[in-house]
mmCIF file of C-alpha atoms and ligand atoms in Angstrom:
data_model
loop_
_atom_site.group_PDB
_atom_site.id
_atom_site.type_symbol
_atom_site.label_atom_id
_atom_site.label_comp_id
_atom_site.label_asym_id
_atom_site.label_seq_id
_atom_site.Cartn_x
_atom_site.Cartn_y
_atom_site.Cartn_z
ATOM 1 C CA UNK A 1 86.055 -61.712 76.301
ATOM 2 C CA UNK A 2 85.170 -59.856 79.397
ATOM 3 C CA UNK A 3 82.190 -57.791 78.984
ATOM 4 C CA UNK A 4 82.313 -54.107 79.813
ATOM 5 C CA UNK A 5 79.550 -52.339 81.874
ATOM 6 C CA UNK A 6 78.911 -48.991 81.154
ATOM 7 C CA UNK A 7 78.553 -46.850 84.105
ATOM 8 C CA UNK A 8 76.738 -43.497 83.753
ATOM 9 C CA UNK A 9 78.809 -41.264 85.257
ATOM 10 C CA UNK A 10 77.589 -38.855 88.057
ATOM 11 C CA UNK A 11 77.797 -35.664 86.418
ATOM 12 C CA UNK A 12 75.555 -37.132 83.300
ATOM 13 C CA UNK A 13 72.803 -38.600 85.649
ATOM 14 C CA UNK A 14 72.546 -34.585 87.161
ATOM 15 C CA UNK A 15 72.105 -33.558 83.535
ATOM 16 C CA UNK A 16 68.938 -35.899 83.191
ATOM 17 C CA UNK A 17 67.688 -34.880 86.610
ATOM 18 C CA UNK A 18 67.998 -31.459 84.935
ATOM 19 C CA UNK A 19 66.261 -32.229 81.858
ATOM 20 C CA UNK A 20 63.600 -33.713 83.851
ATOM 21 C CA UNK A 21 62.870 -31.199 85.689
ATOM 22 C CA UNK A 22 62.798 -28.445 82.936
ATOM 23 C CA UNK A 23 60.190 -31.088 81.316
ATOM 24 C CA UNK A 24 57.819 -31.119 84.337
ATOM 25 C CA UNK A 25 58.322 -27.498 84.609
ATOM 26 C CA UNK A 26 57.290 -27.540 80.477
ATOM 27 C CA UNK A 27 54.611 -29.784 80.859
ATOM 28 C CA UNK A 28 53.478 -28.184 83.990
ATOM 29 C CA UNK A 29 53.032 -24.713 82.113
ATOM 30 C CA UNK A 30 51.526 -26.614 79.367
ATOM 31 C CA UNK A 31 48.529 -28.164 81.026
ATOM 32 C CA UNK A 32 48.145 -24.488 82.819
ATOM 33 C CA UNK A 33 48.313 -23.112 79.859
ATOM 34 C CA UNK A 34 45.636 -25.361 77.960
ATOM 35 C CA UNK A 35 43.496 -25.178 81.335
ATOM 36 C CA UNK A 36 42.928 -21.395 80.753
ATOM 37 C CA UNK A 37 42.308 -22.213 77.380
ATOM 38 C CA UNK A 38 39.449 -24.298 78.038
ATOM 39 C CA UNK A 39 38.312 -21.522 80.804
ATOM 40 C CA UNK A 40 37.776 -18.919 78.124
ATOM 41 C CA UNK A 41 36.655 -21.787 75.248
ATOM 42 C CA UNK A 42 33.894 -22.556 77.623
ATOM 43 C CA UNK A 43 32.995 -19.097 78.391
ATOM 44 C CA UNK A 44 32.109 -18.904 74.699
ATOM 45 C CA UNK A 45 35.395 -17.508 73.277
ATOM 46 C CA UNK A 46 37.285 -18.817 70.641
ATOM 47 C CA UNK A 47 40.430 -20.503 70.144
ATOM 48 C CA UNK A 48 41.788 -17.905 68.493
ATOM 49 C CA UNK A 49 40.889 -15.249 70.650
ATOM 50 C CA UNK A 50 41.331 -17.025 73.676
ATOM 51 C CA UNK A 51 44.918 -17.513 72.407
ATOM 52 C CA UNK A 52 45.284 -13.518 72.263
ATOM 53 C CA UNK A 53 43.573 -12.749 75.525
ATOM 54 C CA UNK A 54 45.919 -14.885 77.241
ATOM 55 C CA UNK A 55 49.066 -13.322 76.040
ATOM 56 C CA UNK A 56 47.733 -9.941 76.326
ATOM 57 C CA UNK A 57 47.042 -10.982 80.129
ATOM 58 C CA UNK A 58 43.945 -9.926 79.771
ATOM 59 C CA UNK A 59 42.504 -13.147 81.105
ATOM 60 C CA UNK A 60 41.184 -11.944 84.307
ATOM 61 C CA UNK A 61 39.069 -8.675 82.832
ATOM 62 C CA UNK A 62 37.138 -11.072 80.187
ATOM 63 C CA UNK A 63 36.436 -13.554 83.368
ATOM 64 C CA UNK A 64 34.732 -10.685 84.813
ATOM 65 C CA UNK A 65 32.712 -9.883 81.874
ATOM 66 C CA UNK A 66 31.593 -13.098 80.529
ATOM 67 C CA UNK A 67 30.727 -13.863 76.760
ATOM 68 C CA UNK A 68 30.708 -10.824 75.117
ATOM 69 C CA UNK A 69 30.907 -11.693 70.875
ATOM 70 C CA UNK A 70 32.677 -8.094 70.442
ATOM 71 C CA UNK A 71 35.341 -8.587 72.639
ATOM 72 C CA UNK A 72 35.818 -12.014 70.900
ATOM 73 C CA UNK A 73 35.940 -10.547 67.833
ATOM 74 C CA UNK A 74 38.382 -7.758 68.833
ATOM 75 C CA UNK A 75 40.939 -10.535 70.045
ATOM 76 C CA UNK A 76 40.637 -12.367 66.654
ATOM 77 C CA UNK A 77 41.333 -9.186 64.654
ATOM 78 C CA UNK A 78 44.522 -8.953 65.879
ATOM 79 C CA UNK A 79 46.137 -6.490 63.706
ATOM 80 C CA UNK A 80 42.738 -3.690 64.334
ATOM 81 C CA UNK A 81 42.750 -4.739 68.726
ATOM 82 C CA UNK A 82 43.537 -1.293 70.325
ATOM 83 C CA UNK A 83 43.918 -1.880 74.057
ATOM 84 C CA UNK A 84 42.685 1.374 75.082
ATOM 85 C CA UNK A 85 39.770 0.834 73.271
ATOM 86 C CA UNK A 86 38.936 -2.611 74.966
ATOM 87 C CA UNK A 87 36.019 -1.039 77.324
ATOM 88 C CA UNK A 88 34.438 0.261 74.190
ATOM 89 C CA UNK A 89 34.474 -3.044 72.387
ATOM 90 C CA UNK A 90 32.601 -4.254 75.223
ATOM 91 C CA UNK A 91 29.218 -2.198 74.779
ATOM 92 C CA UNK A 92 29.224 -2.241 71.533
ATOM 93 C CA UNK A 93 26.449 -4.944 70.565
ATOM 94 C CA UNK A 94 27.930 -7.295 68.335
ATOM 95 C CA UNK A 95 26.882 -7.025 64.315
ATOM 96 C CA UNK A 96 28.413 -9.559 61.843
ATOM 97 C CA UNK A 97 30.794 -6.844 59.739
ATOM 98 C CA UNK A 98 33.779 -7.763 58.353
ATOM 99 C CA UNK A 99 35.500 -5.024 59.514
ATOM 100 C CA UNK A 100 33.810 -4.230 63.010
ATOM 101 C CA UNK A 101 36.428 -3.584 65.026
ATOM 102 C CA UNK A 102 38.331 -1.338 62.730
ATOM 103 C CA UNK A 103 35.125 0.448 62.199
ATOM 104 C CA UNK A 104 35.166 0.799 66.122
ATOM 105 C CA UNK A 105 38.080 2.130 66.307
ATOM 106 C CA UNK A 106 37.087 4.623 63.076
ATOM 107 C CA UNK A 107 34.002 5.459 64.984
ATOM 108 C CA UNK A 108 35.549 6.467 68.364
ATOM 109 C CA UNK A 109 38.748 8.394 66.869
ATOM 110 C CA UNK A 110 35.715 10.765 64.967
ATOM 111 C CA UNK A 111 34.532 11.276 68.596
ATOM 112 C CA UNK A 112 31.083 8.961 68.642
ATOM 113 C CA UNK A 113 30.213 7.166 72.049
ATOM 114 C CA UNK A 114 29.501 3.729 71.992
ATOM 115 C CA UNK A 115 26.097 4.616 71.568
ATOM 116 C CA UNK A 116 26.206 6.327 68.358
ATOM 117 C CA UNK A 117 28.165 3.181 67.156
ATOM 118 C CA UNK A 118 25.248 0.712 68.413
ATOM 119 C CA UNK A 119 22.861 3.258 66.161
ATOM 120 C CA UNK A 120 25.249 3.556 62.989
ATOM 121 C CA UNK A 121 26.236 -0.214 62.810
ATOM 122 C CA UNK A 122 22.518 -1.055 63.443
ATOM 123 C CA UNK A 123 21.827 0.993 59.925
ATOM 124 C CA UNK A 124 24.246 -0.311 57.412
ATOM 125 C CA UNK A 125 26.170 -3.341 56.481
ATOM 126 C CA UNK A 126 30.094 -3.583 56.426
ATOM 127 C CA UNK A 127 30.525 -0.606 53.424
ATOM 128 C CA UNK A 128 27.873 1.210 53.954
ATOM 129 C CA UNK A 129 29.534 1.781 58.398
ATOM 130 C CA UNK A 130 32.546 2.428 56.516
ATOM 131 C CA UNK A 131 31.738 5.102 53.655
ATOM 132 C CA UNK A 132 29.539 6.780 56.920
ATOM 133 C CA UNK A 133 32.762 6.791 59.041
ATOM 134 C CA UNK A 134 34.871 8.584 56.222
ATOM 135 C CA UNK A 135 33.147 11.861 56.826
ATOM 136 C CA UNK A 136 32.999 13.913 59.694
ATOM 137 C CA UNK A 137 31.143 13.521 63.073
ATOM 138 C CA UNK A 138 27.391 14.192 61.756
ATOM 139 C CA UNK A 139 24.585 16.086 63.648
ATOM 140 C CA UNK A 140 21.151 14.690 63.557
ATOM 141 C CA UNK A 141 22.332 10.869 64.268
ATOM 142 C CA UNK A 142 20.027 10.129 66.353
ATOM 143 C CA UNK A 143 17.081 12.460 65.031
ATOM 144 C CA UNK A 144 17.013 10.110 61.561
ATOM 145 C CA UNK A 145 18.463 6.881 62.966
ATOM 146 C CA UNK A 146 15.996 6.169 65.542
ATOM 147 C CA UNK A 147 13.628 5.065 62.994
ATOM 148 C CA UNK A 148 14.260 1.870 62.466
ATOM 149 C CA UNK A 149 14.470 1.459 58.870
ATOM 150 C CA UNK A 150 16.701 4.771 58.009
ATOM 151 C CA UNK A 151 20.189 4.040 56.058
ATOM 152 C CA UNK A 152 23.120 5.540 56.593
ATOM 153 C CA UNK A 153 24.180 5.839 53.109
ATOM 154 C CA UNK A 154 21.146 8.324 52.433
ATOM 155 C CA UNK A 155 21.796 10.612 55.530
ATOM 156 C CA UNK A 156 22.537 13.455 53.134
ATOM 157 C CA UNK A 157 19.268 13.004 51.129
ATOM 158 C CA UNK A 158 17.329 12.909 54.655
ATOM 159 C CA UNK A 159 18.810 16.050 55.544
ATOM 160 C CA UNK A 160 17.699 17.935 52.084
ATOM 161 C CA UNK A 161 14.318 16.900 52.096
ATOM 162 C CA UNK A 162 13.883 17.963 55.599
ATOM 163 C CA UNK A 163 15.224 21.549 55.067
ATOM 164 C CA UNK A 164 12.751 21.504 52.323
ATOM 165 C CA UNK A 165 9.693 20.389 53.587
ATOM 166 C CA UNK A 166 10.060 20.308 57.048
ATOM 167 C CA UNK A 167 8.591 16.452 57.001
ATOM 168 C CA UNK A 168 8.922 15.150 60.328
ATOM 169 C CA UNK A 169 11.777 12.330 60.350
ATOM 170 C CA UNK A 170 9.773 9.503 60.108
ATOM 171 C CA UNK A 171 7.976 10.578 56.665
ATOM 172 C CA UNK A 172 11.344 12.329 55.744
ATOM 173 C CA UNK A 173 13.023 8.652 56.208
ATOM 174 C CA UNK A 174 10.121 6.703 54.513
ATOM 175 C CA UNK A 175 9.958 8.940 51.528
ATOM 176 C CA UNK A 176 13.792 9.094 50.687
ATOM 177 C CA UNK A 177 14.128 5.349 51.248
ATOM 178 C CA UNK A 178 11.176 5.720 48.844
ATOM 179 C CA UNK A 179 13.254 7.532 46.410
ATOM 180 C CA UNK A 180 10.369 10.012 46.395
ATOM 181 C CA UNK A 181 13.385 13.029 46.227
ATOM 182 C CA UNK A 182 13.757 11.640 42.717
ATOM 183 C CA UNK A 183 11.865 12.208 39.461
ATOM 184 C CA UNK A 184 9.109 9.507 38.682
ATOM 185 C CA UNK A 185 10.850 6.751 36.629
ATOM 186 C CA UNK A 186 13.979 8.637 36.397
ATOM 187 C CA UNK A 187 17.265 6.877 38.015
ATOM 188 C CA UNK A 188 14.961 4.029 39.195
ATOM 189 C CA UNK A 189 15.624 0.538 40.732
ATOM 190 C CA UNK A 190 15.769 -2.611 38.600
ATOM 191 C CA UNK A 191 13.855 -5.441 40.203
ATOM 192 C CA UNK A 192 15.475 -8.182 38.511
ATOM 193 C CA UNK A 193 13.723 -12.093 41.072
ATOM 194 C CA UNK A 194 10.342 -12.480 41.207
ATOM 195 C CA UNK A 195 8.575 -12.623 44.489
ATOM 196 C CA UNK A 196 4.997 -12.411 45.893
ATOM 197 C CA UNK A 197 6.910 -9.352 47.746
ATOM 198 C CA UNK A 198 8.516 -7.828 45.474
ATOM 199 C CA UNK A 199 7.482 -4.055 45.174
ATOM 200 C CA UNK A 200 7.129 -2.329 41.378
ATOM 201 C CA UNK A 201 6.148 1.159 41.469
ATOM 202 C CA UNK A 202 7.459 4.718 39.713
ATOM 203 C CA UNK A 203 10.774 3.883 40.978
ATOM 204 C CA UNK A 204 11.425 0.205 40.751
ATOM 205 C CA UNK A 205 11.219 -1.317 37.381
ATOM 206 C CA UNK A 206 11.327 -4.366 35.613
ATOM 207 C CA UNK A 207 13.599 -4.921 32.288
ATOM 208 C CA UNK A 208 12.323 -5.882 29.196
ATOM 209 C CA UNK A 209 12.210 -9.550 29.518
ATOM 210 C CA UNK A 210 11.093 -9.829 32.926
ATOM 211 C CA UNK A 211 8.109 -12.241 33.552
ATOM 212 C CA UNK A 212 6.684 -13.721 36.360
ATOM 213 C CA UNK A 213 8.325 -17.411 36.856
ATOM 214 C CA UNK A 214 5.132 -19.324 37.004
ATOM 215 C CA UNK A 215 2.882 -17.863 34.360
ATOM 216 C CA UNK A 216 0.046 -19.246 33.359
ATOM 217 C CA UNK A 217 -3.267 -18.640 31.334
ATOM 218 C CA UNK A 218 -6.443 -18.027 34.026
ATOM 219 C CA UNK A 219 -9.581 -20.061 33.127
ATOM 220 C CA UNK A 220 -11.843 -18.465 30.881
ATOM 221 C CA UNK A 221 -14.665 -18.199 33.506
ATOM 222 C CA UNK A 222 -13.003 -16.251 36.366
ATOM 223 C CA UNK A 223 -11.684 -14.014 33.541
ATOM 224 C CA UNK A 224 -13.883 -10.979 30.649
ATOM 225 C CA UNK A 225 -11.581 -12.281 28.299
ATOM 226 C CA UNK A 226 -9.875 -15.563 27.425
ATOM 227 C CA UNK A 227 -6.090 -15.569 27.027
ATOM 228 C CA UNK A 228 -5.535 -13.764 30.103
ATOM 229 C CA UNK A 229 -2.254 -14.493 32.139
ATOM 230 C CA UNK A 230 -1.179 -14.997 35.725
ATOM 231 C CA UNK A 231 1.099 -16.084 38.651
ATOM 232 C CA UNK A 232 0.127 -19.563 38.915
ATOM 233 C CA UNK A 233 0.404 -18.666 42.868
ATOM 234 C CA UNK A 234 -1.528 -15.067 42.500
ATOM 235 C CA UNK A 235 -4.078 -17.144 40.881
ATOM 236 C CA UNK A 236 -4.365 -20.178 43.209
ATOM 237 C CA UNK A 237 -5.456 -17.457 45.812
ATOM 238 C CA UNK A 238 -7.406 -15.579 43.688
ATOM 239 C CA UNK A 239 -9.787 -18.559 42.663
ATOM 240 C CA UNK A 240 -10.258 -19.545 46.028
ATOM 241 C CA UNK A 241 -11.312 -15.820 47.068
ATOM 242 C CA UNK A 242 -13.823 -15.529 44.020
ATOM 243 C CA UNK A 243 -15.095 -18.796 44.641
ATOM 244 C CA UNK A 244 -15.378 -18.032 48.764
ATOM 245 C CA UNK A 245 -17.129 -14.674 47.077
ATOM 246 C CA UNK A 246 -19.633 -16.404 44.672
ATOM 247 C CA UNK A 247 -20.770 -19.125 48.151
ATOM 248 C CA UNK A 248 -21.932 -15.895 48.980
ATOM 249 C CA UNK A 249 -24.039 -14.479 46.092
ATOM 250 C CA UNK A 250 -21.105 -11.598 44.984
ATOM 251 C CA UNK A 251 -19.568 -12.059 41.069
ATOM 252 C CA UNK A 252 -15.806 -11.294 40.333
ATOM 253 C CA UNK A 253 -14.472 -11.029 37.330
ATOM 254 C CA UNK A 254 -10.575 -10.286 36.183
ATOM 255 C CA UNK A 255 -10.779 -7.512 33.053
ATOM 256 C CA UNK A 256 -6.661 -7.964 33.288
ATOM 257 C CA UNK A 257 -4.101 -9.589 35.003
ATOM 258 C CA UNK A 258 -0.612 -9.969 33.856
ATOM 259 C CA UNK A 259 0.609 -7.770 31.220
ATOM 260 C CA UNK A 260 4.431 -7.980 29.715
ATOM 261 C CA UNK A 261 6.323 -5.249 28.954
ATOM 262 C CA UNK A 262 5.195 -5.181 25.485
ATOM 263 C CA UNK A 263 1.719 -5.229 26.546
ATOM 264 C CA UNK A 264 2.769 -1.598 27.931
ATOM 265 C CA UNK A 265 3.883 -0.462 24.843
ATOM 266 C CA UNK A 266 0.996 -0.766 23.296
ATOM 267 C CA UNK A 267 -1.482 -0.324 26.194
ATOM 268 C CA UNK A 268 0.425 3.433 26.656
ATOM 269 C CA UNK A 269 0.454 3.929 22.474
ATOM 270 C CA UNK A 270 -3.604 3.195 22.489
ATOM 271 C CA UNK A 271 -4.147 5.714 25.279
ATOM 272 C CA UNK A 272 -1.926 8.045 23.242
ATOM 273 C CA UNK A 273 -4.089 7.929 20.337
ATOM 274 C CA UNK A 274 -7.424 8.051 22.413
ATOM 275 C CA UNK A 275 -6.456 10.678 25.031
ATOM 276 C CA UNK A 276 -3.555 12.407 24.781
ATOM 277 C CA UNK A 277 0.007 12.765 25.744
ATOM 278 C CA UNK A 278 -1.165 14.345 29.242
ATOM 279 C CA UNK A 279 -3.789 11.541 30.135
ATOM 280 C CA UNK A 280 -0.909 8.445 29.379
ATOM 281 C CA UNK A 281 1.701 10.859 31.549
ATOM 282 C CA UNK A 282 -0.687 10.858 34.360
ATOM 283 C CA UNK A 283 -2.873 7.451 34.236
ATOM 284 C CA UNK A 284 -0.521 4.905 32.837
ATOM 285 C CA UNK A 285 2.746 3.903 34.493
ATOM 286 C CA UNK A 286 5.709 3.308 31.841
ATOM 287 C CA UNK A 287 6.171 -0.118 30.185
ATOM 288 C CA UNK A 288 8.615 -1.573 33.445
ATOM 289 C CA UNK A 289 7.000 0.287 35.937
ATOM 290 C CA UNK A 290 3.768 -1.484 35.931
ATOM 291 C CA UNK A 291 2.588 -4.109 38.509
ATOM 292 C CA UNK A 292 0.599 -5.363 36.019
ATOM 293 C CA UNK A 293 4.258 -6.774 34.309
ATOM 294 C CA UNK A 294 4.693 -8.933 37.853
ATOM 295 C CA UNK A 295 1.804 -11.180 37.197
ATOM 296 C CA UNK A 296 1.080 -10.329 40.632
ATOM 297 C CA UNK A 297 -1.696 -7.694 40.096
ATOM 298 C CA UNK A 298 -5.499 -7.743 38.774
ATOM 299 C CA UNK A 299 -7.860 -4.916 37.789
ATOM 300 C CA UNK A 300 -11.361 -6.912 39.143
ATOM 301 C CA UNK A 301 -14.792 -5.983 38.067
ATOM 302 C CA UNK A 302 -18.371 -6.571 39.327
ATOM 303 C CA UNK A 303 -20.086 -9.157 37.338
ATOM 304 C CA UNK A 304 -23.570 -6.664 38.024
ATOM 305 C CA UNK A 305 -22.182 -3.263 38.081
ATOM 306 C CA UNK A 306 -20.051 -1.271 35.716
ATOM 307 C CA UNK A 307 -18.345 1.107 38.072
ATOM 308 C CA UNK A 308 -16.807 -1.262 40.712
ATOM 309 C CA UNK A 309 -16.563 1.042 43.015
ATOM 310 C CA UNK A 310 -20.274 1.004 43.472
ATOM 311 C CA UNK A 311 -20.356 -2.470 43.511
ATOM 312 C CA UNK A 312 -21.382 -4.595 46.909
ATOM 313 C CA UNK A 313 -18.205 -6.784 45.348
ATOM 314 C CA UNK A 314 -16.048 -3.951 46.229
ATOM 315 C CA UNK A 315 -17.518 -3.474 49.762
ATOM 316 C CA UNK A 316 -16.900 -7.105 49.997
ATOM 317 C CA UNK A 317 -13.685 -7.145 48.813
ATOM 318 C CA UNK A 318 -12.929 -4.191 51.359
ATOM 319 C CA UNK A 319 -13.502 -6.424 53.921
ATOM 320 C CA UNK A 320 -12.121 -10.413 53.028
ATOM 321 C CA UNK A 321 -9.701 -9.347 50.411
ATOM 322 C CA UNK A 322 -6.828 -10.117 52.797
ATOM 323 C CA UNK A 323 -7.884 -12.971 53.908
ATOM 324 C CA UNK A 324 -6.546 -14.309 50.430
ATOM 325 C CA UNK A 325 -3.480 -12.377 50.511
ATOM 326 C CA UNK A 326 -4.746 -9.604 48.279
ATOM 327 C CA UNK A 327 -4.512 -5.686 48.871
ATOM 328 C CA UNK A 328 -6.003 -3.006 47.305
ATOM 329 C CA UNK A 329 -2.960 -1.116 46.367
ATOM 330 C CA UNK A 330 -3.833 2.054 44.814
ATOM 331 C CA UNK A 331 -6.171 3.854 47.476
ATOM 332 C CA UNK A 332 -7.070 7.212 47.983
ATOM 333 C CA UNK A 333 -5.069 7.691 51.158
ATOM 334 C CA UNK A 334 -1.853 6.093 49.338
ATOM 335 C CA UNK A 335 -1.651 8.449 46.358
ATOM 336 C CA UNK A 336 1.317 10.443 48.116
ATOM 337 C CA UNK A 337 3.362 7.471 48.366
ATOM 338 C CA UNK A 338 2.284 5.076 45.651
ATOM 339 C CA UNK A 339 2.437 8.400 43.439
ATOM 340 C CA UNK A 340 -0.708 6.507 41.681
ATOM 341 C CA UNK A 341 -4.662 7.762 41.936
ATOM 342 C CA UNK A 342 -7.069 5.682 43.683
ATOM 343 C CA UNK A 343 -7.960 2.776 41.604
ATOM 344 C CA UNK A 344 -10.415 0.601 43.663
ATOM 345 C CA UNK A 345 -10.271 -1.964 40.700
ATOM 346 C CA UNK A 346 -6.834 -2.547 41.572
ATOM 347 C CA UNK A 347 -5.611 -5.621 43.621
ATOM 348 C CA UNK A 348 -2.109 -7.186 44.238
ATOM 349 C CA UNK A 349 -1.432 -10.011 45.666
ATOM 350 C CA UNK A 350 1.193 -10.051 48.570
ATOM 351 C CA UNK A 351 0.594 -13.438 50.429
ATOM 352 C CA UNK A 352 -1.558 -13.635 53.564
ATOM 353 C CA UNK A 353 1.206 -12.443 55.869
ATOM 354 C CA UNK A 354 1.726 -9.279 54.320
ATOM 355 C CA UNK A 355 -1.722 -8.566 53.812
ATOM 356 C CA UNK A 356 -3.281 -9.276 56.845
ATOM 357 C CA UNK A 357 -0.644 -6.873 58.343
ATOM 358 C CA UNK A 358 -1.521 -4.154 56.092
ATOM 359 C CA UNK A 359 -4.875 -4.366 56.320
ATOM 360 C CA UNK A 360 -4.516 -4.328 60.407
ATOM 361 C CA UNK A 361 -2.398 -1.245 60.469
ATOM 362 C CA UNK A 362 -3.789 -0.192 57.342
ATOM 363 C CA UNK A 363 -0.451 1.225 56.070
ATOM 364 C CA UNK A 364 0.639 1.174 51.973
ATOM 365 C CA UNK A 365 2.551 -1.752 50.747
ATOM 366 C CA UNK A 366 5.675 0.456 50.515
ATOM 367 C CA UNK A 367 5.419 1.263 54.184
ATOM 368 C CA UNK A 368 5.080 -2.183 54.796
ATOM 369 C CA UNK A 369 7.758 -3.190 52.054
ATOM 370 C CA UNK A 370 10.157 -0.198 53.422
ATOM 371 C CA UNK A 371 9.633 -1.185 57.155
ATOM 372 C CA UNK A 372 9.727 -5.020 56.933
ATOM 373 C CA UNK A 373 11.699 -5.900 53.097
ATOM 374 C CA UNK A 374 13.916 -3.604 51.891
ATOM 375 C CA UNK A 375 17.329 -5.145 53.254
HETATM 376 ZN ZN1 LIG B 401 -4.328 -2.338 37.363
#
């Protein structure tokens, strides 16, 4: 049988020189293409984004620019990118909100400059930008905003106490953050986790069944009475300050620590009987609205003096008390804020941190908690 060669025919072997070529040309776009890539990856951009700066050609301006983690997020968002818009994106600093560049774009059609946005996003998470960007273009931005720890969500409230006081901002942004606009114990907080930080006062509460999470029962001979509870970690502190006390020839004694809810009951009922509707309204916070409840908080007397206020254990405890992580909480200079009388008897324990801090810039724990806590 005679064997047959197949011969490719000229026309067919210009159709794979073709196909070749388009290939190269493929390939050659390819590699480009996954070279500019790795240009933008490396200047900190994203796959993603990179993707969508490439095809909107917009290689070339982020070059210039460098890493900026706006711009990268305005070329992931696809759908809220608005080209004209892109310079803006740029100087605003980056925040992680779900919605940022939308809210950008929100921000700038109610006629804010970039800076405004920088101060509004640095005040409120995701919601909070975007219930603030459904009204209209508001006055005093900057007047409340440039303290640090205002919130956009209670600009109205800051504006209404102003008018009505005539607070500077500061005090205006502390107290409303305070809810100090409110009634005492009405519409308050519930604290529901126990923390060494946590703040109780007229307007946070604790429910019913709230108790601190390492309770325990304080050793008869630190204490006026046995049976007396504590924050195992309160207490650990508060032994080692009475004990650093009595080295040095001054007696402390607890007359009460932690007190539940039920104890409040009570507590405010026996006042009742002995002094009067008036005296419990002014001198003894509600059953939730007691530090006492936290486990946190002692009323310390003078194992020599009666009033320990004129006890050298109160100058001493003046002076070291925050060395243990314990403030006096209830002082003269306070009662505006804490919306309690001085009580020199009164200690809380807040960790060594806090304390130390406080007792530096000697500001109320809900400056401190306002300033540094409330998130
Ligand atoms: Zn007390």
């Amino acid at each position: 049988m005679q064997k047959k060669r197949v011969k490719v025919k000229p026309k067919a072997l210009s159709i794979f020189k073709i196909l070749g070529v388009i290939l190269c040309v493929f390939l050659g776009l390819f590699l480009f293409y996954l070279k500019q890539i790795n240009d933008l990856t490396k200047l900190g951009y994203s796959k993603e984004a990179s993707k969508n700066i490439l095809f909107s050609f917009k290689k070339d301006y982020v070059t210039k620019i460098g890493p900026n983690k706006t711009i990268n997020k305005a070329f992931e968002s696809k759908k809220d990118y608005i080209e004209d818009n892109l310079d803006n994106y740029r100087k605003v600093k980056f925040v992680k909100h779900k919605d940022l560049i939308a809210n950008i774009n929100k921000a700038l059609e109610k006629g804010y400059k970039t800076n405004d946005i920088n101060i509004i996003f640095a005040h409120g998470d995701n919601d909070s930008v975007k219930r603030f960007l459904k009204r209209d273009k508001v006055k005093y931005l900057e007047e409340f905003f440039t303290v640090e720890y205002a919130k956009l969500d209670n600009y109205d409230r800051y504006l209404a106490y102003e008018d009505d006081t005539g607070e500077d901002e500061e005090t205006t942004v502390l107290y409303i953050n305070l809810d100090m606009d409110k009634e005492d114990y009405a519409d308050a907080k519930l604290v529901e986790k126990f923390s060494v930080d946590m703040l109780v006062n007229k307007h946070r509460n604790l429910s019913e069944d709230f108790e601190p999470t390492d309770l325990m029962t304080i050793p008869k001979e630190y204490a006026s009475e046995s049976d007396l509870q504590s924050s195992r970690i309160a207490f650990n502190a508060y032994k080692e300050m009475s004990d650093a006390a009595e080295k040095e020839g001054y007696g402390l004694v607890i007359n009460s620590a932690y007190r539940s809810y039920q104890d409040q009951v009570d507590l405010s009922e026996d006042y009742l009987k002995w002094y009067g509707q008036s005296y419990v309204d002014k001198y003894v916070a509600k059953p939730g609205f007691s530090e006492h409840q936290t486990g946190l908080a002692y009323d310390i007397g003078s194992r020599s003096v009666n009033v320990f206020a004129n006890s050298k254990e109160y100058t001493w405890m003046q002076e070291n008390a925050y060395k243990y992580g314990f403030i006096e909480r209830f002082t003269l200079r306070w009662e505006p804020i804490t919306g309690f009388r001085k009580e020199p008897w009164h200690y809380r324990y807040v960790g060594k941190e806090i304390a130390k801090y406080i007792h530096e810039n000697k500001i109320s724990f809900e400056e401190y908690y306002m300033i540094f806590l409330d998130k």
